[in-house]
XYZ file of C-alpha atoms in Angstrom:
523
model
C 18.195 27.133 18.312
C 14.526 26.226 17.924
C 13.490 27.281 21.380
C 9.774 27.165 20.664
C 10.110 23.623 19.342
C 11.739 22.418 22.500
C 9.333 23.675 25.117
C 7.714 20.539 26.475
C 4.398 21.841 27.750
C 4.977 24.785 30.014
C 2.253 24.780 32.664
C -0.122 27.722 33.172
C -0.439 29.068 36.715
C -2.341 26.655 38.898
C -2.190 23.764 36.416
C -1.307 20.277 37.560
C 1.169 17.915 35.900
C -1.791 15.877 34.679
C -2.973 18.932 32.682
C 0.322 19.305 30.817
C 0.174 18.928 27.073
C 1.998 15.976 25.578
C 4.360 17.349 22.917
C 6.140 15.259 20.284
C 9.209 16.939 18.759
C 9.569 15.071 15.486
C 12.613 15.396 13.260
C 11.778 15.382 9.531
C 14.057 15.213 6.478
C 13.220 18.706 5.241
C 10.473 21.303 5.061
C 7.586 20.540 2.726
C 7.539 22.558 -0.481
C 3.781 22.946 0.058
C 0.928 21.835 2.310
C -1.367 21.383 -0.693
C -1.415 17.597 -0.761
C -2.175 17.615 -4.487
C 1.217 19.219 -5.089
C 3.268 17.069 -2.718
C 5.494 14.174 -3.721
C 8.172 13.515 -1.099
C 8.324 11.177 1.872
C 8.862 14.152 4.209
C 5.619 15.689 2.938
C 3.836 12.353 3.234
C 4.632 12.186 6.958
C 2.937 15.558 7.444
C -0.120 14.782 5.307
C -0.625 11.526 7.240
C -1.111 13.538 10.434
C -3.277 16.296 8.958
C -5.692 14.197 6.897
C -7.482 10.870 6.954
C -8.400 9.016 3.758
C -11.063 6.418 3.128
C -8.556 3.903 4.470
C -5.321 4.493 6.360
C -2.180 2.644 7.333
C -2.108 1.495 10.918
C 0.977 1.502 13.117
C 2.216 -1.625 11.305
C 1.426 -0.119 7.841
C -1.468 -2.527 7.251
C -4.596 -1.047 5.648
C -7.340 -0.290 8.197
C -10.599 1.694 8.013
C -10.322 5.466 7.967
C -13.202 7.742 7.013
C -14.788 4.631 5.491
C -15.914 2.236 8.218
C -16.392 -0.553 5.644
C -16.455 -1.201 1.886
C -17.661 -3.641 -0.751
C -15.773 -4.772 -3.867
C -17.609 -6.081 -6.918
C -16.891 -9.602 -8.139
C -15.008 -8.301 -11.183
C -12.809 -6.090 -8.968
C -13.856 -2.965 -10.844
C -16.247 -1.207 -8.453
C -15.566 -0.206 -4.841
C -18.358 1.100 -2.631
C -17.261 2.871 0.549
C -19.556 3.545 3.497
C -18.424 6.579 5.490
C -18.602 6.739 9.279
C -21.225 9.083 10.738
C -18.799 10.736 13.161
C -16.188 11.844 10.588
C -15.730 15.609 10.987
C -13.528 18.354 9.586
C -11.551 20.437 12.067
C -14.172 23.206 11.784
C -16.943 20.782 12.749
C -18.393 20.184 9.272
C -19.212 16.551 8.457
C -16.870 14.721 6.061
C -19.000 13.587 3.123
C -18.588 11.522 -0.015
C -18.589 14.770 -2.004
C -15.388 15.844 -0.237
C -13.637 12.932 -1.930
C -15.312 13.562 -5.283
C -14.194 17.203 -5.147
C -10.620 16.187 -4.291
C -10.417 13.552 -7.038
C -11.669 16.046 -9.608
C -9.304 18.772 -8.425
C -6.201 16.588 -8.622
C -7.085 15.661 -12.226
C -7.873 19.243 -13.249
C -4.999 20.283 -15.556
C -5.071 23.715 -13.906
C -3.951 22.132 -10.624
C -0.820 20.715 -12.309
C -0.613 17.932 -9.751
C 2.612 15.938 -10.275
C 0.994 12.831 -8.794
C -2.270 12.985 -10.774
C -1.428 9.810 -12.650
C -1.487 7.834 -9.405
C -5.276 7.860 -9.775
C -5.424 7.117 -13.494
C -6.679 3.673 -12.528
C -10.052 5.361 -11.840
C -12.203 5.380 -14.951
C -12.171 8.781 -16.669
C -9.320 10.220 -14.588
C -6.578 10.095 -17.215
C -8.890 11.482 -19.894
C -9.819 14.413 -17.659
C -6.199 15.161 -16.861
C -4.614 14.789 -20.296
C -7.198 14.584 -23.064
C -9.733 17.290 -22.373
C -12.206 14.911 -20.755
C -14.825 16.223 -18.366
C -13.975 16.202 -14.680
C -17.567 15.147 -14.040
C -16.889 11.919 -15.948
C -14.334 10.715 -13.402
C -15.973 7.616 -11.970
C -15.975 8.647 -8.312
C -19.620 9.275 -7.439
C -21.371 10.288 -4.245
C -24.436 8.045 -3.942
C -25.365 10.050 -0.852
C -23.418 11.905 1.849
C -22.128 8.676 3.364
C -21.732 6.434 0.309
C -18.958 6.783 -2.281
C -18.723 4.586 -5.365
C -15.478 4.358 -7.351
C -15.238 2.465 -10.643
C -11.852 1.466 -12.036
C -10.907 1.128 -15.690
C -9.151 -2.164 -14.931
C -8.844 -4.298 -11.808
C -6.019 -3.091 -9.557
C -4.889 -5.472 -6.804
C -3.229 -2.553 -5.002
C -6.153 -0.090 -5.040
C -6.980 -0.047 -1.326
C -3.322 0.420 -0.440
C -3.061 3.168 -3.066
C -5.870 5.073 -1.304
C -3.684 5.464 1.803
C -1.455 7.784 -0.248
C -1.970 11.553 -0.093
C -3.533 11.538 -3.568
C -6.487 9.675 -2.030
C -7.155 12.263 0.684
C -10.274 14.452 0.760
C -10.459 18.251 0.660
C -12.784 20.706 2.393
C -14.318 22.284 -0.678
C -15.678 25.480 0.913
C -12.338 26.555 2.390
C -10.416 25.705 -0.802
C -12.828 27.762 -2.891
C -12.863 30.630 -0.391
C -9.108 30.999 0.032
C -7.755 29.698 -3.283
C -4.011 29.018 -3.163
C -3.942 30.358 0.410
C -6.182 27.587 1.714
C -3.130 25.867 3.250
C -2.198 28.841 5.450
C -2.532 28.542 9.232
C -6.030 29.652 10.153
C -7.346 28.725 6.702
C -6.432 25.043 6.480
C -9.333 22.771 7.385
C -8.288 19.139 7.875
C -9.953 15.904 8.937
C -7.039 13.974 10.434
C -5.886 13.524 13.992
C -4.141 16.921 13.892
C -4.755 20.409 12.583
C -2.243 23.055 11.537
C -1.374 25.727 14.077
C 1.689 27.377 12.523
C 4.372 26.915 9.872
C 7.695 28.718 10.222
C 9.987 27.680 7.336
C 13.359 26.277 8.404
C 12.097 26.171 11.990
C 9.032 24.056 12.644
C 5.491 23.114 11.730
C 3.217 23.010 14.763
C 0.172 20.732 14.707
C -2.409 20.501 17.463
C -4.729 17.596 18.215
C -7.983 17.938 16.292
C -10.855 17.812 18.814
C -13.312 16.998 16.002
C -11.413 13.844 14.959
C -13.638 10.806 15.388
C -10.948 8.914 17.340
C -9.636 11.907 19.305
C -10.136 10.140 22.637
C -7.480 7.626 21.612
C -4.962 10.208 20.343
C -2.436 10.531 23.159
C -0.150 13.265 21.773
C -1.526 16.801 21.954
C 1.038 18.718 19.895
C 3.381 17.562 17.133
C 6.267 19.841 16.187
C 7.758 18.839 12.828
C 11.353 20.099 12.775
C 13.355 19.972 9.501
C 16.885 18.529 9.688
C 18.650 18.498 6.358
C 21.868 17.962 8.333
C 21.234 14.588 9.951
C 24.072 15.117 12.434
C 22.187 18.076 13.896
C 19.165 15.878 14.565
C 21.442 13.305 16.218
C 22.837 15.961 18.570
C 19.360 17.195 19.453
C 18.179 13.620 19.952
C 21.005 12.869 22.375
C 20.183 16.091 24.236
C 16.594 14.914 24.642
C 15.295 17.791 22.530
C 13.668 15.647 19.819
C 11.948 12.300 20.223
C 12.716 10.903 16.766
C 14.856 11.573 13.707
C 13.582 10.455 10.308
C 17.125 9.765 9.071
C 20.619 9.432 10.517
C 24.145 10.668 9.684
C 25.664 7.510 8.321
C 29.219 8.777 8.735
C 28.554 8.373 12.477
C 27.122 4.850 12.219
C 29.870 3.272 14.336
C 29.266 5.827 17.080
C 25.488 5.326 17.011
C 25.766 1.547 17.069
C 28.104 1.742 20.070
C 26.155 4.331 22.050
C 22.470 4.425 21.116
C 21.440 0.791 21.409
C 17.830 0.097 20.432
C 17.212 3.772 19.663
C 18.918 3.204 16.292
C 16.457 1.561 13.902
C 17.644 0.143 10.560
C 14.981 -1.893 8.759
C 14.204 -2.945 5.143
C 12.386 -0.327 3.093
C 10.573 -0.497 -0.235
C 12.591 2.065 -2.140
C 15.303 2.714 -4.756
C 18.017 5.404 -4.780
C 18.806 6.255 -8.401
C 20.315 8.795 -10.777
C 18.121 10.368 -13.481
C 20.165 11.276 -16.571
C 18.771 14.106 -18.720
C 18.363 12.267 -22.016
C 17.695 15.459 -23.956
C 21.264 16.689 -23.355
C 23.958 16.299 -26.004
C 26.090 13.275 -25.213
C 23.709 12.043 -22.516
C 21.119 11.278 -25.196
C 23.278 8.298 -26.215
C 22.406 5.157 -24.188
C 26.013 3.958 -24.593
C 27.187 6.939 -22.546
C 24.545 6.333 -19.894
C 25.424 2.630 -19.744
C 29.119 3.476 -19.390
C 28.375 5.716 -16.429
C 26.321 2.978 -14.807
C 29.089 0.406 -15.315
C 31.655 2.680 -13.641
C 29.699 3.039 -10.384
C 30.867 0.722 -7.622
C 27.618 0.174 -5.769
C 29.165 -2.106 -3.147
C 31.623 0.645 -2.170
C 28.802 3.171 -1.882
C 26.687 0.863 0.272
C 29.459 -0.219 2.629
C 31.799 2.787 2.804
C 29.540 5.774 2.202
C 26.283 4.453 3.646
C 27.956 2.270 6.271
C 25.831 -0.754 5.425
C 22.574 1.168 5.761
C 21.866 0.836 2.034
C 21.864 -2.231 -0.221
C 23.711 -2.235 -3.583
C 21.516 -2.968 -6.602
C 21.740 -3.415 -10.348
C 17.934 -3.611 -10.547
C 15.411 -0.813 -10.431
C 12.324 -2.447 -8.906
C 13.012 -3.405 -5.257
C 13.408 -6.970 -4.121
C 10.418 -8.440 -2.312
C 7.811 -6.282 -4.012
C 4.369 -7.796 -4.467
C 2.873 -9.139 -7.718
C 6.246 -9.531 -9.437
C 8.903 -12.099 -8.522
C 12.610 -11.374 -9.033
C 13.412 -7.971 -10.619
C 15.396 -7.717 -13.862
C 19.131 -7.088 -13.443
C 21.903 -5.407 -15.405
C 24.066 -8.072 -17.121
C 27.362 -6.832 -15.654
C 26.167 -6.977 -12.032
C 28.706 -9.625 -11.029
C 31.607 -8.486 -13.211
C 34.893 -7.288 -11.718
C 35.034 -3.479 -11.435
C 38.247 -3.206 -13.475
C 36.657 -5.202 -16.293
C 33.591 -2.985 -16.092
C 35.696 0.158 -16.297
C 37.453 -1.151 -19.395
C 34.102 -1.978 -20.998
C 32.779 1.459 -20.062
C 35.756 3.209 -21.670
C 35.175 1.163 -24.840
C 31.516 2.227 -24.887
C 32.477 5.887 -24.535
C 34.987 5.581 -27.375
C 32.317 3.902 -29.505
C 30.041 6.866 -28.749
C 32.806 9.259 -29.859
C 34.230 10.385 -26.500
C 37.859 10.058 -25.557
C 39.356 10.680 -22.128
C 38.239 13.965 -20.527
C 36.108 14.891 -23.540
C 32.843 14.627 -21.606
C 32.080 16.903 -18.653
C 28.949 16.610 -16.519
C 27.459 18.021 -13.321
C 26.011 15.812 -10.595
C 23.102 17.578 -8.860
C 21.884 16.548 -5.422
C 19.631 17.837 -2.651
C 21.165 18.952 0.611
C 22.271 16.194 2.971
C 25.660 14.930 4.030
C 24.840 11.414 2.869
C 23.870 12.639 -0.608
C 26.946 14.860 -0.794
C 29.263 12.000 0.085
C 27.538 9.698 -2.417
C 27.775 12.123 -5.318
C 31.391 13.007 -4.522
C 32.291 9.308 -4.629
C 30.412 8.851 -7.925
C 32.295 11.814 -9.415
C 35.556 10.050 -8.557
C 34.316 6.777 -10.092
C 33.330 8.526 -13.320
C 36.796 10.043 -13.410
C 38.174 6.501 -13.663
C 36.614 6.207 -17.135
C 37.608 9.698 -18.275
C 34.383 11.609 -17.502
C 34.970 14.922 -15.732
C 32.240 15.227 -13.105
C 31.583 18.020 -10.615
C 28.957 18.112 -7.871
C 26.284 20.770 -7.370
C 24.149 21.084 -4.227
C 20.579 22.440 -4.096
C 18.437 23.214 -1.060
C 15.937 20.446 -0.327
C 12.616 22.309 -0.263
C 12.944 23.427 -3.907
C 14.936 20.509 -5.286
C 12.193 18.152 -6.428
C 10.135 20.982 -7.907
C 13.218 21.817 -9.981
C 13.449 18.231 -11.250
C 9.724 18.063 -12.010
C 9.793 21.330 -13.911
C 12.480 20.123 -16.335
C 15.313 21.932 -14.576
C 18.650 22.210 -16.363
C 20.727 19.343 -14.983
C 22.931 16.587 -16.392
C 22.675 13.859 -13.764
C 20.693 14.210 -10.546
C 20.035 12.287 -7.366
C 16.547 10.936 -6.806
C 14.832 8.297 -4.757
C 11.499 6.575 -4.932
C 9.711 4.959 -2.030
C 6.849 2.623 -2.849
C 3.395 4.043 -2.282
C 2.070 0.504 -2.576
C 3.736 -2.871 -3.048
C 3.481 -3.335 -6.802
C 6.117 -2.855 -9.575
C 3.797 -0.524 -11.487
C 4.377 2.066 -8.764
C 8.075 2.207 -9.704
C 7.947 1.655 -13.452
C 5.194 4.181 -14.199
C 7.585 6.999 -13.278
C 9.394 6.703 -16.592
C 6.480 6.676 -18.983
C 6.956 9.367 -21.622
C 3.973 11.447 -20.567
C 4.696 11.328 -16.834
C 6.196 14.803 -16.782
C 5.882 15.065 -13.016
C 8.347 12.231 -12.366
C 10.060 11.403 -15.658
C 12.913 13.685 -14.649
C 15.078 12.284 -17.441
C 12.529 13.313 -20.086
C 13.090 9.876 -21.638
C 10.758 8.971 -24.498
C 10.500 5.343 -25.551
C 7.420 4.101 -27.392
C 8.179 0.442 -26.719
C 8.339 1.085 -22.993
C 5.077 3.029 -23.061
C 3.405 0.224 -24.994
C 4.510 -2.370 -22.450
C 3.170 -0.251 -19.606
C -0.126 0.171 -21.470
C -0.356 -3.597 -21.976
C 0.295 -4.235 -18.283
C -2.366 -1.722 -17.263
C -5.146 -3.762 -18.888
C -3.825 -7.276 -18.243
C -5.951 -9.060 -15.652
C -3.844 -12.204 -15.251
C -1.388 -11.384 -12.474
C 1.402 -13.648 -13.790
C 1.135 -12.393 -17.367
C 1.090 -8.847 -16.079
C 4.293 -9.509 -14.113
C 6.023 -10.804 -17.265
C 5.068 -7.661 -19.192
C 6.324 -5.416 -16.410
C 9.567 -7.428 -16.301
C 10.025 -6.690 -20.032
C 9.561 -3.008 -19.274
C 12.139 -3.069 -16.485
C 14.603 -4.920 -18.740
C 14.220 -2.217 -21.392
C 14.692 0.474 -18.754
C 17.966 -1.147 -17.670
C 19.160 -1.401 -21.267
C 18.463 2.254 -22.057
C 19.350 3.534 -18.538
C 17.590 6.903 -18.520
C 17.921 6.336 -14.791
C 20.823 4.561 -13.101
C 19.706 2.506 -10.080
C 22.457 2.228 -7.498
C 21.022 1.408 -4.058
C 18.005 -0.019 -2.295
C 16.902 1.948 0.727
C 16.681 0.894 4.304
C 14.643 2.948 6.740
C 17.054 4.529 9.210
C 15.721 6.370 12.233
C 16.398 7.347 15.813
C 13.511 6.645 18.182
C 13.464 7.601 21.850
C 12.532 4.915 24.362
C 9.973 7.441 25.609
C 8.170 7.307 22.258
C 5.777 4.357 22.436
C 3.989 2.945 19.386
C 6.617 3.499 16.675
C 6.456 0.151 14.860
C 9.142 -0.656 12.305
C 7.596 -1.518 8.926
C 8.678 -1.830 5.279
C 6.653 1.247 4.253
C 8.276 3.410 6.971
C 4.961 5.027 7.901
C 4.486 6.220 11.456
C 1.349 8.258 12.043
C 1.609 10.327 15.211
C -1.931 9.286 16.173
C -0.723 5.763 16.944
C 1.999 6.888 19.366
C 2.328 8.164 22.914
C 5.118 9.591 25.068
C 6.028 8.315 28.499
C 7.755 10.176 31.319
């Protein structure tokens, strides 16, 4: 039992109730694999980075972009140059001022090949960034320039309608250069980590809790109501539910969907299920024998009953999809769709068996492993998919991997056949989903799929300034992705959470972002 996580502000001798610290016990999906925000990639890590750091702009309680370190900004008429004016009272947790150079240093570090940042390509829209990261270009040529301590100029290589929203992501956060250079890879350790957000790191006990304390140097500290945030990892969602009902945690970032009926009957408004900009999909390792054939991958996709998964496994808390890009995304229109989306499942199974035979595989001649990261919902999903694949003569077994190391394993070309993955939009634009599968995106192209036509379409879209023409090009890319199926999209996410009625300021939003600085706790 996480006793230290549950102590709600013990009072020192002689202290009054008014002096008690306000403590937020916050359930999170899993432990972060790192606190180096240049090496993070998951939603669980994003929650933590949002509390520790503040970017030029941030997402407010409703996920809308609002000023952060930058109190205002100008955008050139051609949409290529952004000039940010930093607030005078922005401070690091050690009292140093936050300057434009702190952002320049961070943007150079994330593009330095030695950093091996999986998300470096998020900032390729900045002129010179891609060249520095992949083609031996100079880091000094990245077009993020400190005009003076309080003025930062960023020049893009092409207009990007999503750029301000992109800067709310952890790849846009600054770094305290002196502490990074002094401590090297240990700069993220408690006592070493210098941050500029509403909170600063106090301790990190893996599989127990991360303790953050209110940063007294934060420019808006007077309006931060919560003194201590304890991030508690719950890979078993049912455990978080039990602790929530006991009053030991104030929120759970996910829920055990096998208990949906119980939660709906007993938890009332505490259960939050809202639309979410994300896709749950299966990367297929295209370099593996058998799986390199798109007919095999298409057959597997055809055999998966997405409606069953959404309704029976996820209890209606996921939405079945035969598209990859989520519905309702900006700058796009309707996503492309697999042609058999509306076909009867028995007809699809017959067609899938014919495709396998065409590829040279008879019944039970193809065996695969389905890899997933620890969670009951993922386990139930992959077990059901294994049964569905059995209907077309593919022998499938499931393999579980602990969550903190799982995505590093995928990024580092781990030995898997089919895996579970999910992508949550960092900004509302189809590029943020489709760029994952470009051939050179080794951080997120888990399938190791290489397709020159796809890459060419993505290159064309990256320089197209007409928003409608750009959408058509991206639609071509998604159509090709669904034909080749290096990834099998199966579900759209909803954001599912438990939120105590004592936790004030948690606003449901499509990005599922909830910075602790915007919340308070009532008695």
